[in-house]
Amino acid sequence: MDLGLHDKRALVLGASRGLGAAIARTLASEGASVIAAARNVAATDAWASQCPEEVRGRIFSASLDLADLASVNSLVATLKEAGGVDILIGNSGGPPPAEAREAGRDDWLKHFEAMAANLFHLAQGLLPGMVERGYGRIVTIASSGVEQPIPRLALSNGIRSAVVGWSKTLAAEVAGQGVTVNVVLPGRIHTERVDQLDKAAADRTGTTPDLAAAASRSTIPAGRYGTPQEFADVVAFLASERASYVTGAKIRIDGGAIRGI
C-alpha cells in the first residue's frame, strides 16, 4: 500500500531512541522527509547512519529539549521559515515512577511543562501551516495508563490524560480543514523505558528484572512485549493520506493488555 508520504515533511519528537527513532526511521522509509528532533543529536545521527542510503538521505537531525521553552520556540521558528511540516509526532520522555499520594506540586509542574504545555505550544506554532495547506497529521504518543492507570505512574497517568483531552478537543476544531489529530496508546513495547520499569519493579519486589519482565508478559494476551517497529507501523498509517477519516481517536497498541472496550 502506498501511504502517500513521498512529498510530506514530518517532525518526530524524542527521536534519539526507542519509539521516536522507530517512527522517524519508518516515515523516512515510506518516503517522507523527516526532522528527527531530540536532546541527544549524536544518538539520532548514530542510528540514522545505520539506515540504507536512500532512507538516511531523508533524515535530518535537530536539537530540541521539550523542557526548555526557548528550545521549542527556536525549532518552531526554524521550521516555519523552512515552510513548516505536514506531520507532527508528539513524543516525550516518561516521568519517574511515583504514587499519586507522594508526587509533589513541583513534580507535577515540572513534568506537565515538558510533556504537555510545551507540546501544545509547539503544535500551535506549526498548525497554521497545516491548515493553510489543507493537510496535517498530529499523532501524539500517550500511554495505556490513560485508560487503565498503571500503579506507581501517577505523573504519567495524569499528565498524559490531559494530552488526550487536548488532542480530542483539537481534533474537532480542525477536522474540516484537512488536519487529523489522534493519540496512540502503547502498552508494553520493548524499549529502554520498559526495561527501566521492569528493573524498578524488580527492585521494589526483591526479584530479578527477567522475572519481573516475565510476570509482566504473562498479563498480556499476546504473551509478549510489542516491538518498536510494530508500533511505528501503526503511527505511519495514521500519519498518511490513507488515514484521512481517522481523527479524534485513541488507538491502543498493547497486545490486548487492556481488556475493556
PDB file of C-alpha atoms in Angstrom:
ATOM      1  CA  MET A   1       0.000   0.000   0.000  1.00  0.00           C
ATOM      2  CA  ASP A   2       1.299   3.447  -0.942  1.00  0.00           C
ATOM      3  CA  LEU A   3       0.826   5.635   2.127  1.00  0.00           C
ATOM      4  CA  GLY A   4       1.229   8.842   0.131  1.00  0.00           C
ATOM      5  CA  LEU A   5       4.117  10.144   2.216  1.00  0.00           C
ATOM      6  CA  HIS A   6       6.653  10.852  -0.534  1.00  0.00           C
ATOM      7  CA  ASP A   7       6.023  14.601  -0.647  1.00  0.00           C
ATOM      8  CA  LYS A   8       5.385  15.048   3.062  1.00  0.00           C
ATOM      9  CA  ARG A   9       7.564  16.646   5.734  1.00  0.00           C
ATOM     10  CA  ALA A  10       7.440  15.203   9.240  1.00  0.00           C
ATOM     11  CA  LEU A  11       8.715  16.316  12.638  1.00  0.00           C
ATOM     12  CA  VAL A  12       9.266  13.485  15.107  1.00  0.00           C
ATOM     13  CA  LEU A  13       9.983  14.403  18.719  1.00  0.00           C
ATOM     14  CA  GLY A  14      12.053  12.263  21.059  1.00  0.00           C
ATOM     15  CA  ALA A  15      13.703  10.662  18.041  1.00  0.00           C
ATOM     16  CA  SER A  16      17.061   9.706  19.550  1.00  0.00           C
ATOM     17  CA  ARG A  17      15.943   6.208  20.574  1.00  0.00           C
ATOM     18  CA  GLY A  18      13.031   3.905  21.286  1.00  0.00           C
ATOM     19  CA  LEU A  19       9.629   4.660  19.804  1.00  0.00           C
ATOM     20  CA  GLY A  20      10.662   8.032  18.390  1.00  0.00           C
ATOM     21  CA  ALA A  21      13.607   6.571  16.498  1.00  0.00           C
ATOM     22  CA  ALA A  22      11.479   3.727  15.125  1.00  0.00           C
ATOM     23  CA  ILE A  23       8.803   6.154  13.923  1.00  0.00           C
ATOM     24  CA  ALA A  24      11.300   8.524  12.310  1.00  0.00           C
ATOM     25  CA  ARG A  25      13.019   5.649  10.521  1.00  0.00           C
ATOM     26  CA  THR A  26       9.701   4.213   9.317  1.00  0.00           C
ATOM     27  CA  LEU A  27       8.372   7.514   7.974  1.00  0.00           C
ATOM     28  CA  ALA A  28      11.639   8.081   6.110  1.00  0.00           C
ATOM     29  CA  SER A  29      11.443   4.547   4.719  1.00  0.00           C
ATOM     30  CA  GLU A  30       7.987   5.405   3.379  1.00  0.00           C
ATOM     31  CA  GLY A  31       9.397   8.428   1.563  1.00  0.00           C
ATOM     32  CA  ALA A  32       8.772  11.296   3.974  1.00  0.00           C
ATOM     33  CA  SER A  33      11.377  13.925   4.735  1.00  0.00           C
ATOM     34  CA  VAL A  34      11.886  13.604   8.489  1.00  0.00           C
ATOM     35  CA  ILE A  35      13.204  16.083  11.036  1.00  0.00           C
ATOM     36  CA  ALA A  36      14.284  13.851  13.908  1.00  0.00           C
ATOM     37  CA  ALA A  37      14.325  16.074  16.987  1.00  0.00           C
ATOM     38  CA  ALA A  38      15.858  15.208  20.338  1.00  0.00           C
ATOM     39  CA  ARG A  39      18.179  16.481  23.031  1.00  0.00           C
ATOM     40  CA  ASN A  40      20.808  13.912  22.076  1.00  0.00           C
ATOM     41  CA  VAL A  41      21.514  14.739  18.441  1.00  0.00           C
ATOM     42  CA  ALA A  42      24.563  12.452  18.416  1.00  0.00           C
ATOM     43  CA  ALA A  43      22.359   9.458  19.244  1.00  0.00           C
ATOM     44  CA  THR A  44      19.995  10.354  16.415  1.00  0.00           C
ATOM     45  CA  ASP A  45      22.885  10.675  13.994  1.00  0.00           C
ATOM     46  CA  ALA A  46      24.198   7.297  15.150  1.00  0.00           C
ATOM     47  CA  TRP A  47      21.091   5.270  14.340  1.00  0.00           C
ATOM     48  CA  ALA A  48      20.421   7.259  11.164  1.00  0.00           C
ATOM     49  CA  SER A  49      23.897   6.407   9.902  1.00  0.00           C
ATOM     50  CA  GLN A  50      22.940   2.715  10.014  1.00  0.00           C
ATOM     51  CA  CYS A  51      19.957   3.182   7.682  1.00  0.00           C
ATOM     52  CA  PRO A  52      20.101   2.420   3.944  1.00  0.00           C
ATOM     53  CA  GLU A  53      21.433   5.363   1.951  1.00  0.00           C
ATOM     54  CA  GLU A  54      18.081   6.318   0.405  1.00  0.00           C
ATOM     55  CA  VAL A  55      16.488   6.396   3.858  1.00  0.00           C
ATOM     56  CA  ARG A  56      19.416   8.146   5.542  1.00  0.00           C
ATOM     57  CA  GLY A  57      19.205  10.936   2.994  1.00  0.00           C
ATOM     58  CA  ARG A  58      15.674  11.788   4.159  1.00  0.00           C
ATOM     59  CA  ILE A  59      16.530  12.095   7.880  1.00  0.00           C
ATOM     60  CA  PHE A  60      17.677  15.411   9.331  1.00  0.00           C
ATOM     61  CA  SER A  61      18.618  15.698  12.991  1.00  0.00           C
ATOM     62  CA  ALA A  62      17.513  18.691  15.039  1.00  0.00           C
ATOM     63  CA  SER A  63      18.150  19.736  18.620  1.00  0.00           C
ATOM     64  CA  LEU A  64      15.114  20.010  20.890  1.00  0.00           C
ATOM     65  CA  ASP A  65      14.619  19.998  24.642  1.00  0.00           C
ATOM     66  CA  LEU A  66      10.882  19.908  25.385  1.00  0.00           C
ATOM     67  CA  ALA A  67      11.576  21.068  28.931  1.00  0.00           C
ATOM     68  CA  ASP A  68      13.101  24.305  27.589  1.00  0.00           C
ATOM     69  CA  LEU A  69      10.639  26.786  26.076  1.00  0.00           C
ATOM     70  CA  ALA A  70      13.425  28.669  24.306  1.00  0.00           C
ATOM     71  CA  SER A  71      14.471  25.453  22.577  1.00  0.00           C
ATOM     72  CA  VAL A  72      10.889  24.791  21.487  1.00  0.00           C
ATOM     73  CA  ASN A  73      10.455  28.332  20.154  1.00  0.00           C
ATOM     74  CA  SER A  74      13.740  28.148  18.256  1.00  0.00           C
ATOM     75  CA  LEU A  75      12.800  24.933  16.466  1.00  0.00           C
ATOM     76  CA  VAL A  76       9.312  26.190  15.619  1.00  0.00           C
ATOM     77  CA  ALA A  77      10.743  29.384  14.146  1.00  0.00           C
ATOM     78  CA  THR A  78      13.285  27.438  12.076  1.00  0.00           C
ATOM     79  CA  LEU A  79      10.644  25.069  10.733  1.00  0.00           C
ATOM     80  CA  LYS A  80       8.175  27.824   9.896  1.00  0.00           C
ATOM     81  CA  GLU A  81      10.861  29.689   7.994  1.00  0.00           C
ATOM     82  CA  ALA A  82      11.549  26.493   6.025  1.00  0.00           C
ATOM     83  CA  GLY A  83       7.881  26.039   5.122  1.00  0.00           C
ATOM     84  CA  GLY A  84       6.514  24.153   8.114  1.00  0.00           C
ATOM     85  CA  VAL A  85       5.681  20.468   8.403  1.00  0.00           C
ATOM     86  CA  ASP A  86       2.790  18.270   7.348  1.00  0.00           C
ATOM     87  CA  ILE A  87       3.147  15.733  10.144  1.00  0.00           C
ATOM     88  CA  LEU A  88       3.866  16.188  13.849  1.00  0.00           C
ATOM     89  CA  ILE A  89       4.620  13.168  16.003  1.00  0.00           C
ATOM     90  CA  GLY A  90       4.416  14.257  19.637  1.00  0.00           C
ATOM     91  CA  ASN A  91       6.621  12.100  21.820  1.00  0.00           C
ATOM     92  CA  SER A  92       8.036  12.940  25.222  1.00  0.00           C
ATOM     93  CA  GLY A  93      10.009  11.005  27.768  1.00  0.00           C
ATOM     94  CA  GLY A  94       8.209   9.482  30.701  1.00  0.00           C
ATOM     95  CA  PRO A  95       8.426  10.922  34.225  1.00  0.00           C
ATOM     96  CA  PRO A  96       9.874   8.916  37.118  1.00  0.00           C
ATOM     97  CA  PRO A  97       7.673   6.442  38.981  1.00  0.00           C
ATOM     98  CA  ALA A  98       5.633   7.964  41.811  1.00  0.00           C
ATOM     99  CA  GLU A  99       2.438   7.223  43.674  1.00  0.00           C
ATOM    100  CA  ALA A 100      -0.324   9.834  43.481  1.00  0.00           C
ATOM    101  CA  ARG A 101      -0.066  10.429  47.212  1.00  0.00           C
ATOM    102  CA  GLU A 102       3.662  11.188  47.062  1.00  0.00           C
ATOM    103  CA  ALA A 103       4.061  13.214  43.832  1.00  0.00           C
ATOM    104  CA  GLY A 104       4.568  16.835  44.863  1.00  0.00           C
ATOM    105  CA  ARG A 105       3.371  20.051  43.287  1.00  0.00           C
ATOM    106  CA  ASP A 106       6.807  20.801  41.839  1.00  0.00           C
ATOM    107  CA  ASP A 107       6.891  17.340  40.249  1.00  0.00           C
ATOM    108  CA  TRP A 108       3.548  17.952  38.549  1.00  0.00           C
ATOM    109  CA  LEU A 109       4.516  21.397  37.280  1.00  0.00           C
ATOM    110  CA  LYS A 110       7.937  20.314  36.013  1.00  0.00           C
ATOM    111  CA  HIS A 111       6.720  17.317  34.069  1.00  0.00           C
ATOM    112  CA  PHE A 112       3.488  18.910  32.854  1.00  0.00           C
ATOM    113  CA  GLU A 113       5.535  21.648  31.193  1.00  0.00           C
ATOM    114  CA  ALA A 114       7.754  19.199  29.301  1.00  0.00           C
ATOM    115  CA  MET A 115       5.135  16.547  28.496  1.00  0.00           C
ATOM    116  CA  ALA A 116       2.081  18.705  27.830  1.00  0.00           C
ATOM    117  CA  ALA A 117       2.284  22.502  27.902  1.00  0.00           C
ATOM    118  CA  ASN A 118       5.317  22.826  25.625  1.00  0.00           C
ATOM    119  CA  LEU A 119       3.987  20.123  23.328  1.00  0.00           C
ATOM    120  CA  PHE A 120       0.725  22.057  22.962  1.00  0.00           C
ATOM    121  CA  HIS A 121       2.698  25.245  22.319  1.00  0.00           C
ATOM    122  CA  LEU A 122       4.805  23.578  19.636  1.00  0.00           C
ATOM    123  CA  ALA A 123       1.739  22.183  17.879  1.00  0.00           C
ATOM    124  CA  GLN A 124       0.019  25.567  17.934  1.00  0.00           C
ATOM    125  CA  GLY A 125       3.035  27.093  16.235  1.00  0.00           C
ATOM    126  CA  LEU A 126       3.018  24.573  13.384  1.00  0.00           C
ATOM    127  CA  LEU A 127      -0.739  24.112  12.986  1.00  0.00           C
ATOM    128  CA  PRO A 128      -1.490  27.240  10.892  1.00  0.00           C
ATOM    129  CA  GLY A 129       0.721  25.953   8.086  1.00  0.00           C
ATOM    130  CA  MET A 130      -1.119  22.632   8.056  1.00  0.00           C
ATOM    131  CA  VAL A 131      -4.468  24.382   7.903  1.00  0.00           C
ATOM    132  CA  GLU A 132      -3.291  26.642   5.099  1.00  0.00           C
ATOM    133  CA  ARG A 133      -2.152  23.653   3.018  1.00  0.00           C
ATOM    134  CA  GLY A 134      -5.277  21.659   3.855  1.00  0.00           C
ATOM    135  CA  TYR A 135      -3.272  18.713   5.100  1.00  0.00           C
ATOM    136  CA  GLY A 136      -1.965  17.885   8.538  1.00  0.00           C
ATOM    137  CA  ARG A 137      -1.419  14.932  10.811  1.00  0.00           C
ATOM    138  CA  ILE A 138      -0.813  15.278  14.536  1.00  0.00           C
ATOM    139  CA  VAL A 139      -0.176  11.975  16.286  1.00  0.00           C
ATOM    140  CA  THR A 140       0.726  12.040  19.960  1.00  0.00           C
ATOM    141  CA  ILE A 141       2.122   9.152  21.940  1.00  0.00           C
ATOM    142  CA  ALA A 142       0.435   8.780  25.312  1.00  0.00           C
ATOM    143  CA  SER A 143       0.199   5.567  27.343  1.00  0.00           C
ATOM    144  CA  SER A 144      -2.242   2.773  28.064  1.00  0.00           C
ATOM    145  CA  GLY A 145      -2.262   4.302  31.554  1.00  0.00           C
ATOM    146  CA  VAL A 146      -4.804   6.896  30.400  1.00  0.00           C
ATOM    147  CA  GLU A 147      -7.398   4.108  30.143  1.00  0.00           C
ATOM    148  CA  GLN A 148      -6.170   1.768  32.854  1.00  0.00           C
ATOM    149  CA  PRO A 149      -3.956   3.653  35.331  1.00  0.00           C
ATOM    150  CA  ILE A 150      -0.607   1.979  35.872  1.00  0.00           C
ATOM    151  CA  PRO A 151       0.416   1.616  39.544  1.00  0.00           C
ATOM    152  CA  ARG A 152       3.180   3.987  40.668  1.00  0.00           C
ATOM    153  CA  LEU A 153       2.996   6.003  37.445  1.00  0.00           C
ATOM    154  CA  ALA A 154       0.709   8.736  38.747  1.00  0.00           C
ATOM    155  CA  LEU A 155       2.552  11.544  36.948  1.00  0.00           C
ATOM    156  CA  SER A 156       2.374   9.762  33.609  1.00  0.00           C
ATOM    157  CA  ASN A 157      -1.240   8.658  34.074  1.00  0.00           C
ATOM    158  CA  GLY A 158      -2.382  12.171  34.944  1.00  0.00           C
ATOM    159  CA  ILE A 159      -0.363  14.270  32.503  1.00  0.00           C
ATOM    160  CA  ARG A 160      -0.922  12.004  29.524  1.00  0.00           C
ATOM    161  CA  SER A 161      -4.654  12.066  30.248  1.00  0.00           C
ATOM    162  CA  ALA A 162      -4.510  15.843  29.846  1.00  0.00           C
ATOM    163  CA  VAL A 163      -2.799  15.340  26.476  1.00  0.00           C
ATOM    164  CA  VAL A 164      -5.661  13.083  25.390  1.00  0.00           C
ATOM    165  CA  GLY A 165      -8.222  15.730  26.357  1.00  0.00           C
ATOM    166  CA  TRP A 166      -6.337  18.390  24.396  1.00  0.00           C
ATOM    167  CA  SER A 167      -6.000  16.128  21.359  1.00  0.00           C
ATOM    168  CA  LYS A 168      -9.693  15.233  21.312  1.00  0.00           C
ATOM    169  CA  THR A 169     -10.660  18.909  21.573  1.00  0.00           C
ATOM    170  CA  LEU A 170      -8.258  19.999  18.834  1.00  0.00           C
ATOM    171  CA  ALA A 171      -9.392  17.166  16.548  1.00  0.00           C
ATOM    172  CA  ALA A 172     -12.934  18.550  16.470  1.00  0.00           C
ATOM    173  CA  GLU A 173     -11.682  22.071  15.794  1.00  0.00           C
ATOM    174  CA  VAL A 174      -9.602  21.247  12.711  1.00  0.00           C
ATOM    175  CA  ALA A 175     -11.284  18.153  11.244  1.00  0.00           C
ATOM    176  CA  GLY A 176     -12.923  20.196   8.495  1.00  0.00           C
ATOM    177  CA  GLN A 177      -9.605  21.713   7.431  1.00  0.00           C
ATOM    178  CA  GLY A 178      -7.792  18.553   6.415  1.00  0.00           C
ATOM    179  CA  VAL A 179      -5.971  18.073   9.717  1.00  0.00           C
ATOM    180  CA  THR A 180      -6.380  14.930  11.793  1.00  0.00           C
ATOM    181  CA  VAL A 181      -5.396  14.609  15.441  1.00  0.00           C
ATOM    182  CA  ASN A 182      -5.018  11.196  17.056  1.00  0.00           C
ATOM    183  CA  VAL A 183      -3.427   9.605  20.104  1.00  0.00           C
ATOM    184  CA  VAL A 184      -1.689   6.246  20.236  1.00  0.00           C
ATOM    185  CA  LEU A 185      -1.536   4.301  23.478  1.00  0.00           C
ATOM    186  CA  PRO A 186       1.462   1.984  23.739  1.00  0.00           C
ATOM    187  CA  GLY A 187       1.272  -0.891  26.126  1.00  0.00           C
ATOM    188  CA  ARG A 188       4.458  -2.782  26.839  1.00  0.00           C
ATOM    189  CA  ILE A 189       6.552  -2.036  23.761  1.00  0.00           C
ATOM    190  CA  HIS A 190      10.086  -3.308  24.324  1.00  0.00           C
ATOM    191  CA  THR A 191      12.194  -0.174  24.689  1.00  0.00           C
ATOM    192  CA  GLU A 192      14.742   1.040  27.234  1.00  0.00           C
ATOM    193  CA  ARG A 193      11.874   2.692  29.115  1.00  0.00           C
ATOM    194  CA  VAL A 194      10.153  -0.669  29.613  1.00  0.00           C
ATOM    195  CA  ASP A 195      13.424  -2.225  30.739  1.00  0.00           C
ATOM    196  CA  GLN A 196      13.733   0.577  33.310  1.00  0.00           C
ATOM    197  CA  LEU A 197      10.197  -0.075  34.575  1.00  0.00           C
ATOM    198  CA  ASP A 198      10.877  -3.803  34.843  1.00  0.00           C
ATOM    199  CA  LYS A 199      14.049  -3.091  36.822  1.00  0.00           C
ATOM    200  CA  ALA A 200      12.150  -0.747  39.138  1.00  0.00           C
ATOM    201  CA  ALA A 201       9.527  -3.457  39.689  1.00  0.00           C
ATOM    202  CA  ALA A 202      12.269  -5.985  40.425  1.00  0.00           C
ATOM    203  CA  ASP A 203      13.953  -3.672  42.929  1.00  0.00           C
ATOM    204  CA  ARG A 204      10.633  -2.995  44.621  1.00  0.00           C
ATOM    205  CA  THR A 205       9.645  -6.665  44.929  1.00  0.00           C
ATOM    206  CA  GLY A 206      13.054  -8.170  45.556  1.00  0.00           C
ATOM    207  CA  THR A 207      13.167 -10.237  42.396  1.00  0.00           C
ATOM    208  CA  THR A 208      15.192 -10.020  39.161  1.00  0.00           C
ATOM    209  CA  PRO A 209      14.463  -7.895  36.074  1.00  0.00           C
ATOM    210  CA  ASP A 210      13.993 -11.067  33.993  1.00  0.00           C
ATOM    211  CA  LEU A 211      11.411 -12.447  36.403  1.00  0.00           C
ATOM    212  CA  ALA A 212       9.681  -9.058  36.608  1.00  0.00           C
ATOM    213  CA  ALA A 213       9.512  -8.930  32.806  1.00  0.00           C
ATOM    214  CA  ALA A 214       8.150 -12.481  32.646  1.00  0.00           C
ATOM    215  CA  ALA A 215       5.444 -11.576  35.147  1.00  0.00           C
ATOM    216  CA  SER A 216       4.563  -8.515  33.083  1.00  0.00           C
ATOM    217  CA  ARG A 217       4.380 -10.502  29.840  1.00  0.00           C
ATOM    218  CA  SER A 218       2.090 -13.047  31.490  1.00  0.00           C
ATOM    219  CA  THR A 219      -0.592 -10.354  31.855  1.00  0.00           C
ATOM    220  CA  ILE A 220      -0.627  -9.613  28.097  1.00  0.00           C
ATOM    221  CA  PRO A 221      -2.922 -11.798  25.962  1.00  0.00           C
ATOM    222  CA  ALA A 222      -0.378 -11.719  23.116  1.00  0.00           C
ATOM    223  CA  GLY A 223       2.106 -13.256  25.560  1.00  0.00           C
ATOM    224  CA  ARG A 224       4.963 -10.931  24.693  1.00  0.00           C
ATOM    225  CA  TYR A 225       6.076  -7.329  24.520  1.00  0.00           C
ATOM    226  CA  GLY A 226       5.488  -5.478  21.281  1.00  0.00           C
ATOM    227  CA  THR A 227       8.336  -4.269  19.090  1.00  0.00           C
ATOM    228  CA  PRO A 228       9.050  -0.611  18.276  1.00  0.00           C
ATOM    229  CA  GLN A 229       8.557  -1.445  14.587  1.00  0.00           C
ATOM    230  CA  GLU A 230       5.051  -2.800  15.203  1.00  0.00           C
ATOM    231  CA  PHE A 231       4.235   0.417  16.990  1.00  0.00           C
ATOM    232  CA  ALA A 232       5.819   2.628  14.318  1.00  0.00           C
ATOM    233  CA  ASP A 233       3.835   0.934  11.545  1.00  0.00           C
ATOM    234  CA  VAL A 234       0.545   1.990  13.144  1.00  0.00           C
ATOM    235  CA  VAL A 235       1.786   5.560  13.607  1.00  0.00           C
ATOM    236  CA  ALA A 236       2.934   5.716   9.976  1.00  0.00           C
ATOM    237  CA  PHE A 237      -0.560   4.748   8.829  1.00  0.00           C
ATOM    238  CA  LEU A 238      -2.172   7.432  10.993  1.00  0.00           C
ATOM    239  CA  ALA A 239       0.269   9.979   9.539  1.00  0.00           C
ATOM    240  CA  SER A 240      -0.577   9.001   5.996  1.00  0.00           C
ATOM    241  CA  GLU A 241      -3.080  10.065   3.369  1.00  0.00           C
ATOM    242  CA  ARG A 242      -4.823   6.727   3.862  1.00  0.00           C
ATOM    243  CA  ALA A 243      -5.964   7.694   7.368  1.00  0.00           C
ATOM    244  CA  SER A 244      -7.784  10.858   6.308  1.00  0.00           C
ATOM    245  CA  TYR A 245     -11.048   9.815   8.027  1.00  0.00           C
ATOM    246  CA  VAL A 246      -9.476   8.802  11.332  1.00  0.00           C
ATOM    247  CA  THR A 247      -9.422  11.661  13.827  1.00  0.00           C
ATOM    248  CA  GLY A 248     -10.115  12.228  17.494  1.00  0.00           C
ATOM    249  CA  ALA A 249      -9.244   8.590  18.137  1.00  0.00           C
ATOM    250  CA  LYS A 250      -7.271   6.746  20.791  1.00  0.00           C
ATOM    251  CA  ILE A 251      -5.556   3.741  19.252  1.00  0.00           C
ATOM    252  CA  ARG A 252      -4.300   1.013  21.598  1.00  0.00           C
ATOM    253  CA  ILE A 253      -1.153  -0.846  20.623  1.00  0.00           C
ATOM    254  CA  ASP A 254      -0.855  -3.161  23.581  1.00  0.00           C
ATOM    255  CA  GLY A 255      -1.274  -6.795  22.553  1.00  0.00           C
ATOM    256  CA  GLY A 256      -4.728  -6.841  24.135  1.00  0.00           C
ATOM    257  CA  ALA A 257      -3.493  -5.887  27.606  1.00  0.00           C
ATOM    258  CA  ILE A 258      -6.423  -3.564  28.268  1.00  0.00           C
ATOM    259  CA  ARG A 259      -9.478  -5.805  28.348  1.00  0.00           C
ATOM    260  CA  GLY A 260     -12.249  -3.183  28.275  1.00  0.00           C
ATOM    261  CA  ILE A 261     -13.788  -1.923  25.036  1.00  0.00           C
TER     262      ILE A 261
END
